[in-house]
Amino acid sequence: MNELHVTAEPGVPQVLTERALEAPRELVFRAFTEPDLLAQWLGPRAFTMRVERFDLRDGGSWRYVHVDEAGNEYGFHGVFHGEATIDGMVQTFEFEGAPGHVQMDTVTFEEADGVTTVRTNSVFQSVEARDAMVGSGMADGMGQGYERLEELLAKLEANR
Amino acid sequence: MNELHVTAEPGVPQVLTERALEAPRELVFRAFTEPDLLAQWLGPRAFTMRVERFDLRDGGSWRYVHVDEAGNEYGFHGVFHGEATIDGMVQTFEFEGAPGHVQMDTVTFEEADGVTTVRTNSVFQSVEARDAMVGSGMADGMGQGYERLEELLAKLEANR
């Protein structure tokens, strides 16, 4: 079974993750860049997701909201730096519950033998902000998201 | 004399700087956010600067070019995350000579007793990219820029 690997070294304001997916990277890239697909997998299972803006171009902004079972809403927003391509995408990311703390995320997609490895690289303004994000259950939420993504990719592959 | 303080710890993909300026922060903020003023001080003395885009709003993009005495051009571009305010601004930054390497810069302006302290916080996708930026003479270029900024601020104060 594929697992999410997370690297968060002490004293370094960065988190690196890696996750293998049994799918071609064209399909994985679509799941990251088409808001209708993104909303079906990003985040923990207990949340539903509403994508309010997703303007995928250099300087385009995005905003999405996670809604928990009690109806609480958690907003996130940022902007895209440069063009998103199948080789990678860069964007800023701010959780609206901690305004003023901004991180920069880089995602890359590498395919070999039918397996696509997704790598994320998040850098934070401080180690404290990084630790807060890790402490909020980031890895657990991402892990559940990737499991949902696997299910979505299997469905998309079956319908091709 | 005010000096530029630079912190670049080994193994950490971040550079922190701090510089005191004998000027009110309103004026310092203008020098950072009005392209006509920015072009008069940002970067080493041996370069002239051409600001090609400076769309100071959430998701707005910027691009400027440094031109050395031999006419060689060095382009830089990025996007603004969130609104720039006198409390601070966040933007991405990419040197076009090293495409695909993106950093995120946060600048804050703090005033006490007529002295404004400018702090910059740059985070990089890797320690290697951080080291390359530091090795390119970043601190020397910034130091010269701040000296030019001091001269500009003195002129602006005299003309108020």
mmCIF file of C-alpha atoms in Angstrom:
data_model
loop_
_atom_site.group_PDB
_atom_site.id
_atom_site.type_symbol
_atom_site.label_atom_id
_atom_site.label_comp_id
_atom_site.label_asym_id
_atom_site.label_seq_id
_atom_site.Cartn_x
_atom_site.Cartn_y
_atom_site.Cartn_z
ATOM 1 C CA MET A 1 0.000 0.000 0.000
ATOM 2 C CA ASN A 2 1.192 3.487 -0.831
ATOM 3 C CA GLU A 3 1.799 5.739 2.113
ATOM 4 C CA LEU A 4 2.326 9.415 2.647
ATOM 5 C CA HIS A 5 5.888 10.244 3.669
ATOM 6 C CA VAL A 6 6.316 13.491 5.563
ATOM 7 C CA THR A 7 9.627 15.198 6.386
ATOM 8 C CA ALA A 8 9.564 18.043 8.904
ATOM 9 C CA GLU A 9 13.014 18.534 10.382
ATOM 10 C CA PRO A 10 13.402 20.317 13.725
ATOM 11 C CA GLY A 11 14.312 23.977 13.347
ATOM 12 C CA VAL A 12 13.617 24.133 9.606
ATOM 13 C CA PRO A 13 10.534 26.063 8.377
ATOM 14 C CA GLN A 14 9.670 23.520 5.720
ATOM 15 C CA VAL A 15 7.598 20.392 5.190
ATOM 16 C CA LEU A 16 8.306 17.921 2.392
ATOM 17 C CA THR A 17 5.870 15.171 1.475
ATOM 18 C CA GLU A 18 5.861 12.348 -1.026
ATOM 19 C CA ARG A 19 3.037 10.053 -2.100
ATOM 20 C CA ALA A 20 2.900 7.445 -4.864
ATOM 21 C CA LEU A 21 -0.311 6.973 -6.853
ATOM 22 C CA GLU A 22 -1.082 4.146 -9.301
ATOM 23 C CA ALA A 23 -2.177 6.439 -12.100
ATOM 24 C CA PRO A 24 -0.714 8.338 -15.060
ATOM 25 C CA ARG A 25 0.406 11.819 -14.169
ATOM 26 C CA GLU A 26 -1.923 13.458 -16.718
ATOM 27 C CA LEU A 27 -4.816 12.195 -14.624
ATOM 28 C CA VAL A 28 -3.190 13.195 -11.328
ATOM 29 C CA PHE A 29 -2.480 16.661 -12.703
ATOM 30 C CA ARG A 30 -6.137 17.019 -13.704
ATOM 31 C CA ALA A 31 -7.201 16.098 -10.173
ATOM 32 C CA PHE A 32 -4.996 18.907 -8.821
ATOM 33 C CA THR A 33 -6.009 21.559 -11.324
ATOM 34 C CA GLU A 34 -9.687 21.043 -12.137
ATOM 35 C CA PRO A 35 -11.755 22.508 -9.307
ATOM 36 C CA ASP A 36 -14.612 20.013 -9.816
ATOM 37 C CA LEU A 37 -12.159 17.158 -9.229
ATOM 38 C CA LEU A 38 -10.156 18.904 -6.501
ATOM 39 C CA ALA A 39 -13.304 19.355 -4.428
ATOM 40 C CA GLN A 40 -13.840 15.574 -4.448
ATOM 41 C CA TRP A 41 -10.635 14.641 -2.658
ATOM 42 C CA LEU A 42 -8.646 17.465 -1.025
ATOM 43 C CA GLY A 43 -8.727 17.264 2.752
ATOM 44 C CA PRO A 44 -10.019 14.904 5.434
ATOM 45 C CA ARG A 45 -13.026 12.668 4.764
ATOM 46 C CA ALA A 46 -15.180 14.373 7.389
ATOM 47 C CA PHE A 47 -15.124 17.659 5.450
ATOM 48 C CA THR A 48 -16.900 18.781 2.356
ATOM 49 C CA MET A 49 -15.138 21.281 0.167
ATOM 50 C CA ARG A 50 -16.438 24.291 -1.731
ATOM 51 C CA VAL A 51 -14.087 25.846 -4.288
ATOM 52 C CA GLU A 52 -14.994 29.533 -4.520
ATOM 53 C CA ARG A 53 -12.234 30.741 -6.828
ATOM 54 C CA PHE A 54 -9.685 28.804 -8.835
ATOM 55 C CA ASP A 55 -8.150 31.070 -11.439
ATOM 56 C CA LEU A 56 -5.282 28.870 -12.601
ATOM 57 C CA ARG A 57 -2.894 31.360 -14.229
ATOM 58 C CA ASP A 58 0.121 33.423 -13.196
ATOM 59 C CA GLY A 59 -1.205 35.716 -10.461
ATOM 60 C CA GLY A 60 -4.599 34.063 -10.458
ATOM 61 C CA SER A 61 -6.125 33.664 -7.036
ATOM 62 C CA TRP A 62 -7.861 30.704 -5.460
ATOM 63 C CA ARG A 63 -10.052 30.256 -2.420
ATOM 64 C CA TYR A 64 -11.712 27.182 -1.001
ATOM 65 C CA VAL A 65 -13.685 26.402 2.107
ATOM 66 C CA HIS A 66 -13.749 23.174 4.102
ATOM 67 C CA VAL A 67 -16.998 22.541 5.956
ATOM 68 C CA ASP A 68 -17.112 20.070 8.827
ATOM 69 C CA GLU A 69 -20.068 17.930 9.884
ATOM 70 C CA ALA A 70 -21.218 20.606 12.366
ATOM 71 C CA GLY A 71 -21.258 23.221 9.598
ATOM 72 C CA ASN A 72 -18.132 25.074 10.711
ATOM 73 C CA GLU A 73 -16.295 26.662 7.802
ATOM 74 C CA TYR A 74 -12.522 26.903 7.344
ATOM 75 C CA GLY A 75 -11.334 29.163 4.530
ATOM 76 C CA PHE A 76 -8.038 29.075 2.670
ATOM 77 C CA HIS A 77 -6.743 31.295 -0.112
ATOM 78 C CA GLY A 78 -3.657 32.156 -2.110
ATOM 79 C CA VAL A 79 -2.288 33.066 -5.524
ATOM 80 C CA PHE A 80 -0.545 31.102 -8.250
ATOM 81 C CA HIS A 81 3.039 31.995 -9.142
ATOM 82 C CA GLY A 82 3.790 31.243 -12.793
ATOM 83 C CA GLU A 83 1.937 28.861 -15.068
ATOM 84 C CA ALA A 84 0.880 25.525 -13.650
ATOM 85 C CA THR A 85 2.230 22.737 -15.843
ATOM 86 C CA ILE A 86 2.362 18.990 -15.534
ATOM 87 C CA ASP A 87 5.941 19.454 -14.314
ATOM 88 C CA GLY A 88 4.839 21.459 -11.330
ATOM 89 C CA MET A 89 2.974 24.357 -9.819
ATOM 90 C CA VAL A 90 3.773 27.004 -7.217
ATOM 91 C CA GLN A 91 1.259 28.855 -5.098
ATOM 92 C CA THR A 92 0.938 30.790 -1.863
ATOM 93 C CA PHE A 93 -1.358 29.439 0.839
ATOM 94 C CA GLU A 94 -2.979 31.139 3.817
ATOM 95 C CA PHE A 95 -5.366 29.603 6.333
ATOM 96 C CA GLU A 96 -7.866 32.307 7.180
ATOM 97 C CA GLY A 97 -7.976 31.102 10.781
ATOM 98 C CA ALA A 98 -4.369 32.297 11.154
ATOM 99 C CA PRO A 99 -4.336 35.444 9.003
ATOM 100 C CA GLY A 100 -0.958 36.904 8.119
ATOM 101 C CA HIS A 101 0.789 33.525 8.122
ATOM 102 C CA VAL A 102 1.578 32.628 4.554
ATOM 103 C CA GLN A 103 3.312 29.578 3.172
ATOM 104 C CA MET A 104 4.535 28.805 -0.324
ATOM 105 C CA ASP A 105 3.751 25.407 -1.799
ATOM 106 C CA THR A 106 5.416 23.704 -4.729
ATOM 107 C CA VAL A 107 3.893 20.504 -6.120
ATOM 108 C CA THR A 108 5.585 18.255 -8.684
ATOM 109 C CA PHE A 109 4.368 15.169 -10.529
ATOM 110 C CA GLU A 110 6.817 12.489 -11.634
ATOM 111 C CA GLU A 111 5.758 9.341 -13.469
ATOM 112 C CA ALA A 112 7.664 6.057 -13.798
ATOM 113 C CA ASP A 113 6.254 2.619 -14.716
ATOM 114 C CA GLY A 114 2.689 3.843 -14.431
ATOM 115 C CA VAL A 115 3.178 5.224 -10.926
ATOM 116 C CA THR A 116 3.013 8.960 -10.343
ATOM 117 C CA THR A 117 4.890 10.347 -7.377
ATOM 118 C CA VAL A 118 3.457 13.588 -6.051
ATOM 119 C CA ARG A 119 5.900 15.676 -4.044
ATOM 120 C CA THR A 120 4.938 18.763 -2.090
ATOM 121 C CA ASN A 121 7.367 21.328 -0.731
ATOM 122 C CA SER A 122 5.918 23.865 1.717
ATOM 123 C CA VAL A 123 8.033 26.658 3.131
ATOM 124 C CA PHE A 124 6.837 28.818 6.018
ATOM 125 C CA GLN A 125 7.776 32.249 7.358
ATOM 126 C CA SER A 126 8.933 30.725 10.648
ATOM 127 C CA VAL A 127 9.549 27.418 12.372
ATOM 128 C CA GLU A 128 6.711 28.311 14.784
ATOM 129 C CA ALA A 129 4.265 28.657 11.883
ATOM 130 C CA ARG A 130 5.501 25.380 10.420
ATOM 131 C CA ASP A 131 5.114 23.633 13.773
ATOM 132 C CA ALA A 132 1.597 25.033 14.164
ATOM 133 C CA MET A 133 0.624 23.668 10.745
ATOM 134 C CA VAL A 134 2.128 20.252 11.490
ATOM 135 C CA GLY A 135 0.492 20.265 14.918
ATOM 136 C CA SER A 136 -2.912 20.990 13.378
ATOM 137 C CA GLY A 137 -3.009 17.505 11.897
ATOM 138 C CA MET A 138 -1.678 18.392 8.450
ATOM 139 C CA ALA A 139 -0.253 14.921 7.770
ATOM 140 C CA ASP A 140 -3.415 13.127 8.824
ATOM 141 C CA GLY A 141 -5.577 15.405 6.672
ATOM 142 C CA MET A 142 -3.274 15.030 3.682
ATOM 143 C CA GLY A 143 -3.111 11.266 4.147
ATOM 144 C CA GLN A 144 -6.896 10.982 4.073
ATOM 145 C CA GLY A 145 -6.998 13.297 1.075
ATOM 146 C CA TYR A 146 -4.624 11.075 -0.887
ATOM 147 C CA GLU A 147 -6.731 8.016 -0.075
ATOM 148 C CA ARG A 148 -9.765 9.826 -1.461
ATOM 149 C CA LEU A 149 -7.678 10.845 -4.463
ATOM 150 C CA GLU A 150 -6.790 7.194 -5.113
ATOM 151 C CA GLU A 151 -10.487 6.329 -5.151
ATOM 152 C CA LEU A 152 -11.235 9.227 -7.491
ATOM 153 C CA LEU A 153 -8.402 8.282 -9.842
ATOM 154 C CA ALA A 154 -9.662 4.691 -10.003
ATOM 155 C CA LYS A 155 -13.113 5.976 -10.967
ATOM 156 C CA LEU A 156 -11.680 8.322 -13.600
ATOM 157 C CA GLU A 157 -9.551 5.519 -15.036
ATOM 158 C CA ALA A 158 -12.545 3.171 -15.182
ATOM 159 C CA ASN A 159 -14.551 5.773 -17.098
ATOM 160 C CA ARG A 160 -11.899 6.574 -19.672
ATOM 161 C CA MET B 1 25.901 54.270 11.045
ATOM 162 C CA ASN B 2 23.061 51.895 10.308
ATOM 163 C CA GLU B 3 24.061 48.545 8.926
ATOM 164 C CA LEU B 4 22.334 45.664 7.248
ATOM 165 C CA HIS B 5 22.108 42.588 9.458
ATOM 166 C CA VAL B 6 21.739 39.284 7.632
ATOM 167 C CA THR B 7 20.894 35.932 9.201
ATOM 168 C CA ALA B 8 21.356 32.828 7.047
ATOM 169 C CA GLU B 9 21.690 29.770 9.249
ATOM 170 C CA PRO B 10 23.337 26.634 7.864
ATOM 171 C CA GLY B 11 20.824 24.054 6.689
ATOM 172 C CA VAL B 12 17.815 26.381 6.847
ATOM 173 C CA PRO B 13 16.231 27.579 3.556
ATOM 174 C CA GLN B 14 15.651 31.106 4.832
ATOM 175 C CA VAL B 15 17.342 34.507 4.978
ATOM 176 C CA LEU B 16 16.343 37.168 7.507
ATOM 177 C CA THR B 17 17.561 40.748 7.238
ATOM 178 C CA GLU B 18 17.128 43.864 9.315
ATOM 179 C CA ARG B 19 18.027 47.467 8.510
ATOM 180 C CA ALA B 20 17.282 50.669 10.420
ATOM 181 C CA LEU B 21 16.470 53.859 8.502
ATOM 182 C CA GLU B 22 16.212 57.375 9.949
ATOM 183 C CA ALA B 23 12.832 58.116 8.415
ATOM 184 C CA PRO B 24 9.140 57.733 9.184
ATOM 185 C CA ARG B 25 7.686 54.470 8.015
ATOM 186 C CA GLU B 26 5.091 56.157 5.782
ATOM 187 C CA LEU B 27 7.972 57.411 3.667
ATOM 188 C CA VAL B 28 9.807 54.073 3.734
ATOM 189 C CA PHE B 29 6.607 52.283 2.724
ATOM 190 C CA ARG B 30 6.192 54.673 -0.232
ATOM 191 C CA ALA B 31 9.769 53.904 -1.345
ATOM 192 C CA PHE B 32 8.902 50.184 -1.377
ATOM 193 C CA THR B 33 5.535 50.483 -3.112
ATOM 194 C CA GLU B 34 5.793 53.329 -5.647
ATOM 195 C CA PRO B 35 7.603 52.021 -8.720
ATOM 196 C CA ASP B 36 9.077 55.456 -9.559
ATOM 197 C CA LEU B 37 10.746 55.527 -6.144
ATOM 198 C CA LEU B 38 11.648 51.826 -6.068
ATOM 199 C CA ALA B 39 13.597 52.186 -9.312
ATOM 200 C CA GLN B 40 15.793 54.830 -7.678
ATOM 201 C CA TRP B 41 17.223 52.628 -4.955
ATOM 202 C CA LEU B 42 16.629 48.873 -5.242
ATOM 203 C CA GLY B 43 19.825 46.979 -6.017
ATOM 204 C CA PRO B 44 23.540 47.698 -6.340
ATOM 205 C CA ARG B 45 24.752 51.141 -7.425
ATOM 206 C CA ALA B 46 26.278 49.855 -10.656
ATOM 207 C CA PHE B 47 22.855 48.844 -11.992
ATOM 208 C CA THR B 48 20.002 50.839 -13.381
ATOM 209 C CA MET B 49 16.529 49.502 -12.834
ATOM 210 C CA ARG B 50 13.511 49.401 -15.110
ATOM 211 C CA VAL B 51 10.178 48.525 -13.508
ATOM 212 C CA GLU B 52 8.065 46.886 -16.200
ATOM 213 C CA ARG B 53 5.061 45.834 -14.134
ATOM 214 C CA PHE B 54 4.116 46.691 -10.581
ATOM 215 C CA ASP B 55 0.470 45.856 -10.020
ATOM 216 C CA LEU B 56 0.291 46.252 -6.248
ATOM 217 C CA ARG B 57 -2.833 44.253 -5.328
ATOM 218 C CA ASP B 58 -3.668 40.720 -4.243
ATOM 219 C CA GLY B 59 -2.525 38.542 -7.154
ATOM 220 C CA GLY B 60 -1.026 41.488 -8.993
ATOM 221 C CA SER B 61 2.232 40.712 -10.752
ATOM 222 C CA TRP B 62 5.470 42.646 -10.872
ATOM 223 C CA ARG B 63 8.549 42.499 -13.060
ATOM 224 C CA TYR B 64 11.697 44.572 -13.038
ATOM 225 C CA VAL B 65 14.977 44.449 -14.872
ATOM 226 C CA HIS B 66 18.423 45.390 -13.598
ATOM 227 C CA VAL B 67 20.819 46.598 -16.287
ATOM 228 C CA ASP B 68 24.552 46.617 -15.637
ATOM 229 C CA GLU B 69 27.097 49.031 -17.125
ATOM 230 C CA ALA B 70 27.788 46.668 -20.035
ATOM 231 C CA GLY B 71 24.074 46.588 -20.892
ATOM 232 C CA ASN B 72 23.412 43.061 -19.611
ATOM 233 C CA GLU B 73 19.876 42.644 -18.355
ATOM 234 C CA TYR B 74 18.734 40.618 -15.333
ATOM 235 C CA GLY B 75 14.997 40.119 -15.001
ATOM 236 C CA PHE B 76 12.990 39.316 -11.880
ATOM 237 C CA HIS B 77 9.273 38.735 -11.447
ATOM 238 C CA GLY B 78 6.668 37.569 -8.990
ATOM 239 C CA VAL B 79 3.161 38.102 -7.639
ATOM 240 C CA PHE B 80 1.771 39.812 -4.570
ATOM 241 C CA HIS B 81 -0.051 37.728 -1.971
ATOM 242 C CA GLY B 82 -2.702 39.767 -0.171
ATOM 243 C CA GLU B 83 -2.921 43.523 0.134
ATOM 244 C CA ALA B 84 0.298 45.426 0.796
ATOM 245 C CA THR B 85 -0.134 47.572 3.897
ATOM 246 C CA ILE B 86 2.214 49.646 5.978
ATOM 247 C CA ASP B 87 2.357 46.684 8.357
ATOM 248 C CA GLY B 88 3.826 44.445 5.725
ATOM 249 C CA MET B 89 3.717 42.868 2.304
ATOM 250 C CA VAL B 90 4.189 39.352 0.936
ATOM 251 C CA GLN B 91 5.296 38.465 -2.558
ATOM 252 C CA THR B 92 6.868 35.691 -4.572
ATOM 253 C CA PHE B 93 10.203 36.334 -6.279
ATOM 254 C CA GLU B 94 11.921 34.575 -9.166
ATOM 255 C CA PHE B 95 15.217 35.476 -10.798
ATOM 256 C CA GLU B 96 14.780 34.752 -14.476
ATOM 257 C CA GLY B 97 18.404 33.591 -14.686
ATOM 258 C CA ALA B 98 17.440 30.619 -12.501
ATOM 259 C CA PRO B 99 13.925 29.832 -13.723
ATOM 260 C CA GLY B 100 11.812 27.515 -11.607
ATOM 261 C CA HIS B 101 13.440 28.604 -8.345
ATOM 262 C CA VAL B 102 10.910 30.666 -6.442
ATOM 263 C CA GLN B 103 11.234 32.334 -3.075
ATOM 264 C CA MET B 104 8.625 34.039 -0.907
ATOM 265 C CA ASP B 105 9.498 37.396 0.629
ATOM 266 C CA THR B 106 7.793 39.114 3.545
ATOM 267 C CA VAL B 107 8.728 42.712 4.347
ATOM 268 C CA THR B 108 7.638 44.548 7.501
ATOM 269 C CA PHE B 109 8.090 48.146 8.608
ATOM 270 C CA GLU B 110 8.310 49.018 12.300
ATOM 271 C CA GLU B 111 8.782 52.588 13.562
ATOM 272 C CA ALA B 112 10.053 53.732 16.966
ATOM 273 C CA ASP B 113 11.492 57.160 17.878
ATOM 274 C CA GLY B 114 11.638 58.263 14.264
ATOM 275 C CA VAL B 115 13.590 55.210 13.166
ATOM 276 C CA THR B 116 11.983 52.666 10.862
ATOM 277 C CA THR B 117 13.281 49.114 10.970
ATOM 278 C CA VAL B 118 12.759 47.186 7.766
ATOM 279 C CA ARG B 119 12.802 43.426 8.169
ATOM 280 C CA THR B 120 12.802 40.988 5.278
ATOM 281 C CA ASN B 121 12.049 37.294 5.556
ATOM 282 C CA SER B 122 12.839 35.201 2.480
ATOM 283 C CA VAL B 123 12.067 31.521 2.341
ATOM 284 C CA PHE B 124 13.371 29.266 -0.411
ATOM 285 C CA GLN B 125 12.376 25.876 -1.827
ATOM 286 C CA SER B 126 15.692 24.380 -0.761
ATOM 287 C CA VAL B 127 18.855 25.137 1.178
ATOM 288 C CA GLU B 128 20.763 24.856 -2.127
ATOM 289 C CA ALA B 129 18.650 27.617 -3.684
ATOM 290 C CA ARG B 130 19.088 29.750 -0.564
ATOM 291 C CA ASP B 131 22.858 29.219 -0.652
ATOM 292 C CA ALA B 132 22.979 30.118 -4.353
ATOM 293 C CA MET B 133 21.133 33.379 -3.661
ATOM 294 C CA VAL B 134 23.400 34.239 -0.727
ATOM 295 C CA GLY B 135 26.465 33.286 -2.785
ATOM 296 C CA SER B 136 25.370 35.584 -5.628
ATOM 297 C CA GLY B 137 26.159 38.619 -3.480
ATOM 298 C CA MET B 138 22.653 39.184 -2.147
ATOM 299 C CA ALA B 139 23.812 40.910 1.062
ATOM 300 C CA ASP B 140 26.204 43.230 -0.741
ATOM 301 C CA GLY B 141 23.552 44.219 -3.277
ATOM 302 C CA MET B 142 20.960 44.772 -0.568
ATOM 303 C CA GLY B 143 23.422 46.773 1.527
ATOM 304 C CA GLN B 144 24.140 49.119 -1.380
ATOM 305 C CA GLY B 145 20.432 49.379 -2.077
ATOM 306 C CA TYR B 146 19.699 50.484 1.475
ATOM 307 C CA GLU B 147 22.435 53.140 1.271
ATOM 308 C CA ARG B 148 20.791 54.473 -1.872
ATOM 309 C CA LEU B 149 17.433 54.301 -0.103
ATOM 310 C CA GLU B 150 18.820 56.430 2.755
ATOM 311 C CA GLU B 151 19.891 59.074 0.248
ATOM 312 C CA LEU B 152 16.493 58.971 -1.442
ATOM 313 C CA LEU B 153 14.634 59.239 1.870
ATOM 314 C CA ALA B 154 16.752 62.266 2.846
ATOM 315 C CA LYS B 155 15.816 63.940 -0.448
ATOM 316 C CA LEU B 156 12.138 63.117 -0.002
ATOM 317 C CA GLU B 157 12.192 64.451 3.572
ATOM 318 C CA ALA B 158 13.906 67.672 2.448
ATOM 319 C CA ASN B 159 11.215 68.219 -0.182
ATOM 320 C CA ARG B 160 8.249 67.632 2.083
#
